[in-house]
C-alpha angles and dihedrals in degrees: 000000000000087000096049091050087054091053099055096043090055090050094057097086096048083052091051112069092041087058090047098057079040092056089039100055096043088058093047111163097042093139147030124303131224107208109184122200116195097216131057122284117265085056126125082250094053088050100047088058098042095056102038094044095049084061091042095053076047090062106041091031087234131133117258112208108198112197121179110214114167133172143104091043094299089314090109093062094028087056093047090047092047085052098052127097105274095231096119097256091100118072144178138196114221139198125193081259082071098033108042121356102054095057088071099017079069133049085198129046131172086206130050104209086203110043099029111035124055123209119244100166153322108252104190156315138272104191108205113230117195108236139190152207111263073238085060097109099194111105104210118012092261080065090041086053101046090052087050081055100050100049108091092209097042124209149286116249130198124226135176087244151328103285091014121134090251081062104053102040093060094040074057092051089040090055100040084049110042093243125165108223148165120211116225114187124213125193090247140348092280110055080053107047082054100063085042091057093041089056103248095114112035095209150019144168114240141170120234107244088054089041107037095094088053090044098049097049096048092237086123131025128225117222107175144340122240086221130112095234121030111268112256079225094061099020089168093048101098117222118253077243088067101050089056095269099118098161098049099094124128142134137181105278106209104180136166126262142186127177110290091254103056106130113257096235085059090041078052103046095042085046088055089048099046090039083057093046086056087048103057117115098235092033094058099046081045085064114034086047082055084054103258128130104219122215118167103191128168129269094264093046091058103036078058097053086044089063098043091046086054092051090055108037085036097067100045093052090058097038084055096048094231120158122161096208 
């Protein structure tokens, strides 16, 4: 008896850290959490944070501190994130810039997205809608096109910066066309959506929550949305699917990451507590009148749409030969 009170008394140490990380994960969140966003702050991304973490702080009954750190094309944020501790109280948001054009957009990277940042969960769309100069004489985007087509010299064309999803998604439409076009990079949607709109750049892909100002005053046009479905927003905008360009779809992908070694059960527990924020009522009206279409998926699922999106964007860059060094 004496033996087997010795025993247990020398497993109990053993037993207790293991208890400890038990009774710490089932609290998760017990703390504060540092949700970094890689723009300014004012940005679909910053918004999509703000309001999704104050509900978030509403349900666990925990502080969200949300810090804007841009800079290096999201690399800044994505690096400091990569370097905390990977206990789930530090997040990112993070766009397909993050995720999937800056691996190949750069030779060089501070961060690896697939070995050093784990999915949580997408957080929501940001559709991308051609738009035009009220110049701009074409009436739909086929017209817009065939013009293109016809100018021997092509067009300029605005984007919110170089590797950003407006980039892309026209270098996407210039290559599924046949268009002739230069890029020509802003610092932000709105600088470019107002040269657009002045008439110094003809075109531009933008997202609606950056464009719907422009769009509503009439001081852009929208042509077509580089969505599968129209957008409820722009219901007589057709789709580049329904002009015969199939292939020209593409949005803004903000998502939600944590340091590649977070324990699952953590990943799980923040996923069922962000899913829940979306899903809000108020949260979700909040976002879709911003001009998001929230979505809210599980770590697998996006993790799944992050390697399809690689295998598509991955292969135009190179085939265009665009690097950002």
């Amino acid at each position: 008896m004496k033996k087997l009170l010795a025993s247990c008394l020398m497993a109990l140490p053993l037993l207790a850290p293991v208890a400890s990380a038990q009774a710490q994960q089932a609290a998760y969140p017990s703390k504060q959490m540092r949700w970094l966003v890689p723009y300014p702050a004012g940005g679909g991304s910053d918004f999509l944070a703000r309001t999704i973490g104050q509900q978030l702080s509403t349900q666990t009954g925990q502080p969200v501190l949300v810090e804007n750190k841009p800079g290096g094309n999201t690399a800044i944020a994505a690096a400091d994130v990569v370097r905390s501790q990977p206990d789930g109280y530090t997040l990112l948001s993070a766009d397909n810039g993050t995720l999937v054009f800056n691996p190949v957009l750069y030779k060089s990277l501070s961060y690896n997205p697939g070995k050093d940042l784990a999915p949580v969960t997408l957080m929501g769309r940001f559709p991308m809608i051609l738009v035009v100069s009220p110049s701009v004489t074409a009436k739909d985007a086929k017209e817009f096109i065939a013009q293109v087509k016809a100018n021997p010299q092509g067009i300029n064309y605005a984007s919110a910066g170089a590797g950003s999803p407006h980039h892309l998604a026209m270098e996407l439409l210039k290559t599924e066309a046949g268009l002739k076009m230069t890029h020509a990079p802003y610092r932000g949607a709105a600088p470019a959506l107002a040269d657009v709109a002045g008439g110094q750049v003809p075109a531009m892909m933008v997202d609606l929550a950056a464009g719907a100002g422009f769009i509503k005053g009439g001081k852009v046009r929208p042509l077509a949305v580089a969505n599968a479905t129209r957008l409820p927003q722009l219901p007589d905008v057709p789709t580049f699917a329904e002009l015969g360009f199939k292939n020209v779809e593409a949005a803004a992908l903000v998502g939600l990451v944590v340091p590649a070694a977070t324990p699952a059960e953590t990943v799980n527990a923040l996923n069922k507590q962000v899913v829940a924020a979306i899903n809000a009522p108020d949260v979700h009206k909040k976002l879709i009148d911003f001009g998001v279409e929230p979505v809210g998926n599980t770590p697998a699922q996006f993790a799944e749409l992050l390697k399809g999106e690689n295998a598509r964007w991955h292969k135009l860059i190179r085939d265009l030969n665009i690097t950002l060094d």
